[in-house]
Tab-separated table of C-alpha atoms in Angstrom:
chain	number	residue	atom	x	y	z
A	30	MET	CA	95.313	71.855	75.731
A	31	ALA	CA	96.379	74.967	77.717
A	32	THR	CA	99.227	77.200	76.582
A	33	ILE	CA	101.930	78.130	79.023
A	34	THR	CA	103.105	81.810	78.993
A	35	TYR	CA	105.781	83.078	81.030
A	36	LYS	CA	105.621	86.809	82.479
A	37	CYS	CA	108.299	89.061	83.699
A	38	PRO	CA	108.088	89.798	87.205
A	39	SER	CA	109.242	93.154	86.752
A	40	CYS	CA	107.093	94.541	84.384
A	41	GLY	CA	104.433	91.925	83.049
A	42	SER	CA	105.129	91.587	79.919
A	43	SER	CA	106.046	87.997	78.015
A	44	LEU	CA	109.678	86.379	78.587
A	45	THR	CA	111.570	84.487	75.752
A	46	PHE	CA	114.689	82.461	76.175
A	47	ASP	CA	117.759	84.101	75.325
A	48	GLY	CA	120.012	81.376	73.762
A	49	ASN	CA	123.497	83.208	74.292
A	50	ALA	CA	122.509	84.260	77.971
A	51	LYS	CA	120.924	80.984	78.607
A	52	GLU	CA	118.436	83.012	80.561
A	53	MET	CA	114.282	84.130	80.202
A	54	ALA	CA	114.667	87.725	78.753
A	55	CYS	CA	112.212	90.372	78.758
A	56	SER	CA	112.039	92.514	75.529
A	57	SER	CA	110.008	95.263	77.145
A	58	CYS	CA	112.405	96.455	80.337
A	59	GLY	CA	115.520	94.343	79.113
A	60	SER	CA	115.462	92.440	82.632
A	61	GLN	CA	116.851	88.858	82.409
A	62	PHE	CA	116.232	85.686	84.659
A	63	GLU	CA	117.675	82.610	85.545
A	64	VAL	CA	115.433	79.549	84.362
A	65	GLU	CA	115.751	78.108	87.962
A	66	SER	CA	114.911	81.082	89.469
A	67	LEU	CA	111.867	81.926	87.565
A	68	LYS	CA	110.668	78.493	88.063
A	69	GLN	CA	110.914	79.475	92.032
A	70	ALA	CA	109.083	82.394	91.474
A	71	ILE	CA	106.190	80.775	89.815
A	72	GLU	CA	106.140	78.224	92.347
A	73	ILE	CA	105.882	81.130	95.463
A	74	GLU	CA	103.194	82.609	93.684
A	75	LYS	CA	100.987	79.146	93.618
A	76	GLU	CA	101.459	78.856	97.052
A	77	SER	CA	100.823	82.252	97.891
A	78	GLU	CA	97.496	81.577	95.849
A	79	SER	CA	96.739	78.703	98.081
A	80	PHE	CA	96.882	80.769	101.179
A	81	LYS	CA	93.424	81.318	102.810
A	82	GLU	CA	92.608	84.866	103.951
A	83	GLY	CA	90.100	86.551	106.532
A	84	THR	CA	89.302	86.888	110.188
A	85	ASN	CA	86.896	85.344	112.515
A	86	TRP	CA	86.312	86.706	115.927
A	87	GLN	CA	84.090	85.457	118.680
A	88	ALA	CA	82.999	88.413	120.786
A	89	LYS	CA	82.108	87.416	124.551
A	90	ASP	CA	79.435	89.637	125.199
A	91	GLU	CA	77.918	88.919	128.974
A	92	GLY	CA	75.205	90.873	130.256
A	93	PHE	CA	74.926	92.043	134.119
A	94	SER	CA	73.672	89.884	136.570
A	95	ASP	CA	70.848	91.203	138.661
A	96	GLU	CA	73.146	91.579	141.955
A	97	GLU	CA	75.483	93.427	139.688
A	98	LEU	CA	72.705	95.810	138.209
A	99	ASN	CA	71.745	96.466	142.019
A	100	ARG	CA	75.310	97.502	142.943
A	101	THR	CA	76.282	99.495	139.620
A	102	ARG	CA	74.684	102.775	138.313
A	103	THR	CA	75.569	104.478	134.985
A	104	PHE	CA	74.621	108.227	133.908
A	105	ASN	CA	74.947	110.187	130.683
A	106	CYS	CA	76.629	113.683	131.287
A	107	SER	CA	74.333	116.218	130.527
A	108	SER	CA	76.996	118.479	128.687
A	109	CYS	CA	78.808	115.987	126.489
A	110	GLY	CA	76.746	112.696	126.669
A	111	ALA	CA	79.412	110.570	127.595
A	112	GLU	CA	78.272	107.456	129.221
A	113	LEU	CA	80.101	106.413	132.675
A	114	ILE	CA	79.980	103.742	135.231
A	115	THR	CA	79.888	104.107	139.205
A	116	ASP	CA	79.255	102.161	141.931
A	117	GLU	CA	75.807	102.028	144.042
A	118	THR	CA	77.061	104.611	146.408
A	119	THR	CA	78.232	107.659	144.138
A	120	VAL	CA	74.980	110.001	143.786
A	121	ALA	CA	76.919	112.929	142.287
A	122	THR	CA	80.072	113.220	140.751
A	123	GLU	CA	81.699	115.088	137.869
A	124	CYS	CA	82.169	113.819	134.265
A	125	ALA	CA	85.682	112.093	133.546
A	126	PHE	CA	85.693	113.757	130.099
A	127	CYS	CA	84.392	117.418	129.993
A	128	GLY	CA	84.448	117.729	134.019
A	129	SER	CA	81.025	119.032	134.241
A	130	PRO	CA	79.070	118.214	137.430
A	131	SER	CA	76.338	115.496	137.153
A	132	ILE	CA	73.719	113.757	139.234
A	133	ILE	CA	73.603	110.117	138.979
A	134	PRO	CA	69.853	108.651	138.352
A	135	ALA	CA	69.142	105.462	140.304
A	136	GLN	CA	68.043	103.383	137.523
A	137	PHE	CA	71.033	101.580	135.688
A	138	THR	CA	70.960	101.473	131.932
A	139	PRO	CA	72.204	97.755	130.548
A	140	GLY	CA	75.548	97.854	129.015
A	141	THR	CA	78.833	95.763	128.161
A	142	ARG	CA	79.684	94.187	131.217
A	143	PRO	CA	83.517	94.241	131.718
A	144	ASP	CA	84.981	90.700	132.037
A	145	SER	CA	88.154	92.213	133.929
A	146	VAL	CA	89.769	95.231	135.424
A	147	ILE	CA	93.163	96.219	136.060
A	148	PRO	CA	93.155	97.983	139.360
A	149	PHE	CA	95.035	101.437	139.944
A	150	LYS	CA	98.656	101.076	141.227
A	151	VAL	CA	99.883	104.475	140.933
A	152	SER	CA	98.407	107.120	143.368
A	153	LYS	CA	97.197	110.494	142.774
A	154	ASP	CA	100.293	112.051	144.410
A	155	ARG	CA	102.370	110.079	142.268
A	156	ALA	CA	100.712	110.892	139.246
A	157	VAL	CA	101.232	114.541	140.152
A	158	GLU	CA	104.761	114.113	140.740
A	159	LEU	CA	104.870	112.766	137.519
A	160	PHE	CA	103.357	115.768	135.925
A	161	LYS	CA	105.518	117.953	137.418
A	162	ASN	CA	108.818	115.857	136.732
A	163	TYR	CA	107.949	115.545	132.771
A	164	PHE	CA	109.118	119.379	132.224
A	165	LYS	CA	112.362	118.944	133.662
A	166	ASN	CA	115.362	118.858	131.129
A	167	LYS	CA	112.820	119.059	128.235
A	168	LYS	CA	114.626	121.427	126.305
A	169	LEU	CA	112.583	121.731	122.941
A	170	ILE	CA	109.239	122.597	124.666
A	171	PRO	CA	107.627	125.914	124.370
A	172	ASN	CA	108.677	128.838	127.208
A	173	LEU	CA	105.242	128.981	128.658
A	174	PHE	CA	105.515	125.430	130.216
A	175	LYS	CA	109.104	126.236	131.718
A	176	LYS	CA	107.299	127.581	134.897
A	177	ASN	CA	103.610	127.943	136.733
A	178	ASN	CA	102.657	124.355	135.536
A	179	GLN	CA	99.522	124.192	137.571
A	180	ILE	CA	97.125	121.276	137.165
A	181	ASP	CA	93.667	122.397	136.202
A	182	GLU	CA	92.197	118.895	136.612
A	183	ILE	CA	92.919	115.463	137.338
A	184	ARG	CA	90.753	112.491	136.774
A	185	LYS	CA	90.831	109.045	137.822
A	186	LEU	CA	89.062	106.990	135.115
A	187	TYR	CA	88.625	103.254	133.891
A	188	VAL	CA	88.946	103.219	130.049
A	189	PRO	CA	86.830	100.592	128.319
A	190	TYR	CA	89.144	98.137	126.048
A	191	TRP	CA	88.126	95.161	124.045
A	192	LEU	CA	91.265	92.645	124.274
A	193	PHE	CA	91.598	90.217	121.400
A	194	SER	CA	93.483	87.116	121.396
A	195	CYS	CA	94.104	84.756	118.288
A	196	THR	CA	96.902	82.891	116.210
A	197	ALA	CA	97.561	85.053	113.339
A	198	ASP	CA	98.860	83.360	109.908
A	199	ALA	CA	100.530	85.683	107.388
A	200	ASP	CA	101.898	84.999	103.829
A	201	ILE	CA	103.466	87.786	102.118
A	202	THR	CA	105.215	88.179	98.705
A	203	TYR	CA	108.179	90.455	97.988
A	204	SER	CA	109.763	92.023	95.082
A	205	ALA	CA	113.281	92.891	95.649
A	206	LYS	CA	116.308	94.008	93.906
A	207	ARG	CA	120.159	93.935	94.182
A	208	VAL	CA	122.077	96.384	92.091
A	209	ARG	CA	125.746	96.538	91.508
A	210	SER	CA	127.948	98.685	89.383
A	211	PHE	CA	131.317	97.710	87.911
A	212	ARG	CA	133.675	98.871	85.063
A	213	ARG	CA	134.235	96.915	81.774
A	214	GLY	CA	136.511	98.529	79.714
A	215	ASN	CA	135.456	102.241	79.217
A	216	TYR	CA	131.937	101.267	80.288
A	217	ARG	CA	130.409	101.774	83.627
A	218	ILE	CA	127.969	98.980	83.723
A	219	THR	CA	124.919	98.521	86.451
A	220	GLN	CA	123.590	95.216	86.849
A	221	THR	CA	120.248	94.790	88.503
A	222	ARG	CA	119.168	91.432	89.745
A	223	HIS	CA	115.484	90.913	90.709
A	224	TYR	CA	114.090	88.439	93.224
A	225	ARG	CA	110.602	87.091	94.470
A	226	ILE	CA	110.679	86.217	98.258
A	227	ARG	CA	107.935	84.778	100.034
A	228	ARG	CA	107.524	84.521	103.840
A	229	ALA	CA	104.941	83.050	105.875
A	230	GLY	CA	104.860	82.525	109.730
A	231	THR	CA	102.707	82.288	112.642
A	232	VAL	CA	102.272	84.689	115.509
A	233	ASP	CA	100.271	84.616	118.946
A	234	PHE	CA	98.560	87.286	120.305
A	235	LYS	CA	97.453	87.593	123.774
A	236	ASP	CA	94.997	90.159	125.058
A	237	LEU	CA	95.484	93.076	122.445
A	238	PRO	CA	93.687	95.890	123.487
A	239	VAL	CA	91.772	98.147	121.257
A	240	ASP	CA	90.191	101.344	123.016
A	241	ALA	CA	86.360	100.990	123.059
A	242	SER	CA	85.746	104.654	124.281
A	243	GLU	CA	85.025	107.380	121.530
A	244	LYS	CA	85.809	109.848	123.759
A	245	THR	CA	89.385	108.741	124.109
A	246	ASP	CA	92.023	109.286	121.032
A	247	ASN	CA	93.423	106.012	120.063
A	248	LYS	CA	96.864	107.175	119.700
A	249	LEU	CA	96.504	108.468	123.417
A	250	THR	CA	95.524	105.106	124.601
A	251	GLU	CA	97.804	103.141	122.384
A	252	SER	CA	100.824	105.045	123.741
A	253	LEU	CA	100.401	104.274	127.006
A	254	GLU	CA	100.550	100.632	126.318
A	255	PRO	CA	101.601	98.019	127.448
A	256	TYR	CA	99.339	96.948	130.288
A	257	ASN	CA	100.332	93.697	132.600
A	258	THR	CA	97.267	91.759	132.174
A	259	LYS	CA	98.537	89.474	135.212
A	260	ASP	CA	97.428	92.163	137.595
A	261	ALA	CA	93.835	92.096	136.028
A	262	LEU	CA	91.011	91.173	138.681
A	263	PRO	CA	87.440	89.635	137.979
A	264	TYR	CA	84.942	92.601	137.477
A	265	VAL	CA	83.002	93.514	140.501
A	266	PRO	CA	81.634	97.078	141.149
A	267	GLU	CA	83.432	97.475	144.154
A	268	VAL	CA	86.721	97.910	141.810
A	269	LEU	CA	85.359	101.003	140.498
A	270	SER	CA	84.784	102.685	144.090
A	271	GLY	CA	86.963	105.945	144.132
A	272	ALA	CA	87.044	106.291	140.249
A	273	GLN	CA	85.326	106.917	137.426
A	274	ALA	CA	84.434	104.330	134.529
A	275	SER	CA	83.402	104.670	130.927
A	276	ARG	CA	81.257	102.278	129.783
A	277	ALA	CA	82.138	100.828	125.993
A	278	ASP	CA	80.530	102.985	123.204
A	279	VAL	CA	82.499	101.880	120.188
A	280	ALA	CA	80.719	99.508	117.980
A	281	ILE	CA	82.447	95.965	118.302
A	282	GLU	CA	82.652	95.681	114.643
A	283	ASP	CA	84.534	98.966	114.350
A	284	SER	CA	86.993	97.679	117.077
A	285	LYS	CA	87.630	94.152	115.508
A	286	LYS	CA	88.411	96.301	112.405
A	287	ARG	CA	91.065	98.370	114.535
A	288	ALA	CA	92.433	94.780	115.753
A	289	ASP	CA	92.912	93.575	112.352
A	290	GLU	CA	94.785	96.405	111.191
A	291	ARG	CA	97.130	96.517	114.327
A	292	ILE	CA	97.451	92.478	114.003
A	293	ALA	CA	98.209	93.177	109.921
A	294	ARG	CA	101.049	96.076	110.838
A	295	SER	CA	102.748	93.600	113.493
A	296	MET	CA	102.711	90.452	111.021
A	297	GLN	CA	104.017	92.686	108.143
A	298	ASN	CA	106.786	94.151	110.549
A	299	GLU	CA	108.015	90.703	111.880
A	300	LEU	CA	108.189	89.203	108.263
A	301	ARG	CA	109.753	92.292	106.670
A	302	SER	CA	112.339	92.009	109.199
A	303	THR	CA	113.648	88.746	108.171
A	304	VAL	CA	114.203	89.801	104.531
A	305	LEU	CA	117.672	91.512	104.588
A	306	GLY	CA	120.657	92.381	102.177
A	307	TYR	CA	118.532	93.875	99.291
A	308	GLU	CA	118.589	97.466	97.944
A	309	SER	CA	114.481	97.488	97.646
A	310	VAL	CA	112.120	95.368	99.039
A	311	VAL	CA	108.413	95.902	98.191
A	312	PRO	CA	105.531	93.680	99.146
A	313	ILE	CA	103.193	92.694	95.926
A	314	SER	CA	101.026	90.267	97.887
A	315	THR	CA	99.876	90.373	101.719
A	316	LYS	CA	97.462	87.820	103.249
A	317	ILE	CA	96.448	87.651	106.752
A	318	ASN	CA	94.210	85.045	108.182
A	319	VAL	CA	92.733	84.869	111.920
A	320	PRO	CA	90.688	81.752	111.870
A	321	ASP	CA	89.673	81.415	115.601
A	322	GLY	CA	89.942	84.704	117.347
A	323	THR	CA	88.416	85.464	120.594
A	324	CYS	CA	87.391	89.109	122.162
A	325	TYR	CA	86.165	90.103	125.562
A	326	PRO	CA	85.768	93.804	127.131
A	327	ALA	CA	87.720	95.034	130.068
A	328	LEU	CA	88.580	98.365	131.994
A	329	TYR	CA	92.288	99.687	132.190
A	330	PRO	CA	93.286	102.257	134.283
A	331	MET	CA	94.329	105.835	133.315
A	332	TRP	CA	94.853	109.270	135.248
A	333	LEU	CA	94.078	112.330	132.937
A	334	ILE	CA	95.313	115.735	133.819
A	335	THR	CA	94.733	118.936	132.048
A	336	THR	CA	96.572	122.126	132.287
A	337	LYS	CA	95.703	125.500	130.634
A	338	LYS	CA	98.401	127.533	128.794
A	339	ALA	CA	97.443	130.694	126.818
A	340	ASP	CA	93.566	129.762	126.735
A	341	LYS	CA	94.261	126.735	125.350
A	342	THR	CA	94.042	123.101	127.201
A	343	TYR	CA	96.679	120.430	127.055
A	344	THR	CA	96.154	116.940	128.042
A	345	PHE	CA	98.467	114.649	130.080
A	346	ALA	CA	97.697	110.822	130.170
A	347	ILE	CA	99.158	108.370	132.625
A	348	ASN	CA	99.134	104.415	132.799
A	349	GLY	CA	97.562	103.977	136.014
A	350	GLN	CA	99.551	100.781	136.552
A	351	THR	CA	103.073	101.541	134.818
A	352	GLU	CA	103.363	105.171	135.211
A	353	GLN	CA	103.861	105.628	131.300
A	354	LEU	CA	102.975	109.111	130.309
A	355	THR	CA	101.984	110.988	127.175
A	356	CYS	CA	100.783	114.135	126.316
A	357	ASP	CA	99.838	116.688	123.338
A	358	ILE	CA	102.333	119.437	124.189
A	359	PRO	CA	103.916	120.305	120.883
A	360	MET	CA	107.418	120.908	120.354
A	361	SER	CA	109.046	124.460	120.069
A	362	VAL	CA	109.885	124.816	116.218
A	363	PRO	CA	112.407	127.946	116.816
A	364	LYS	CA	113.939	125.754	119.418
A	365	ALA	CA	114.191	122.733	117.326
A	366	ILE	CA	115.685	124.975	114.613
A	367	GLY	CA	118.112	126.329	116.640
A	368	TRP	CA	119.051	123.041	118.275
A	369	PHE	CA	119.743	121.713	114.555
A	370	LEU	CA	121.832	124.769	113.766
A	371	GLY	CA	124.028	124.317	116.968
A	372	ILE	CA	124.483	120.820	116.009
A	373	PHE	CA	125.401	121.383	112.556
A	374	ALA	CA	127.576	124.564	113.360
A	375	GLY	CA	129.398	122.309	115.974
A	376	SER	CA	129.920	119.489	113.006
A	377	SER	CA	131.283	121.994	110.984
A	378	ALA	CA	133.709	123.510	113.465
A	379	ILE	CA	135.028	120.141	114.239
A	380	ILE	CA	135.632	119.347	110.749
A	381	THR	CA	137.085	122.471	109.852
A	382	PHE	CA	139.633	122.044	112.891
A	383	ILE	CA	140.835	118.399	111.611
A	384	MET	CA	141.099	119.447	108.311
A	385	SER	CA	143.695	122.495	109.429
A	386	LEU	CA	145.325	119.788	111.355
A	387	ILE	CA	145.864	117.213	108.557
A	388	LEU	CA	147.066	120.692	106.429
A	389	GLN	CA	149.719	121.238	109.101
A	390	PHE	CA	151.343	117.825	109.225
A	391	ARG	CA	151.288	117.214	105.440
């Protein structure tokens, strides 16, 4: 016959029943638990153990048709090695990543065919306007960006993505605490109550984008989200006319890992937002399951603008559909410190003024 040992949820030591308090007590950390609460905690752990964890993605990787191969060309930049896609009318261009001029070979190298393309809605003139307007009312940027912000290069680029869709299940168990202090006679007593909390839920993800280009930073591309996939068109080479496009060069397995990370983070944030009213909440068990996910390649529009300041190149990226803008311009540390000190000095002056009024009317 199997024996039963009750473990302390706080430290893992054995629990014994305290007849005076009528609660389960831990001799190691001093915690006490109501019998019914302990039963619920054990039940939560059993339910969590039965949750199946894992991910399963079915990737749609369709090759180019002969007709599309005849209308599409790819080339490798001789300077940085990036692989780019153009329509069949382009015979010379410049690399979208390093700006080097390139001659395109006539023979196309087969690659991952995009399933859909979101066309550009932001014109070149509008992209330039957004770049110039960015510096207005930006008080904490370095002074060298306050004037003569000339565009060194502007590129119209389709960036490859893998789009992930799934229904994800999550099961998370938390350890939480509530603390209260009160006075009893000559003593100040601090009471800590421990709770075991379980949350489970399901979230649908539709066309979650993962950057499929090694040449673009995930932080940069993710800061341009979201895109409106309702504007997406089925891929045809003509859509790329007048722009440059990079073929997916990130392994699909690496993209799946990135998608799993983003899905897990979203699920954790959603479930954590439902656990309220505790001084501390710590996840002790997190399980995510994607039983039947799908993914397919797509191209999304982006304007890349570079400007040079003090022999350093800075990059601006603009969502070619929504006008969302991001850049790598650093904050001016001296200006930030000055701004903080100004706020602090102003707050101190207000407090001093209020205190002087209080003293006058006492």
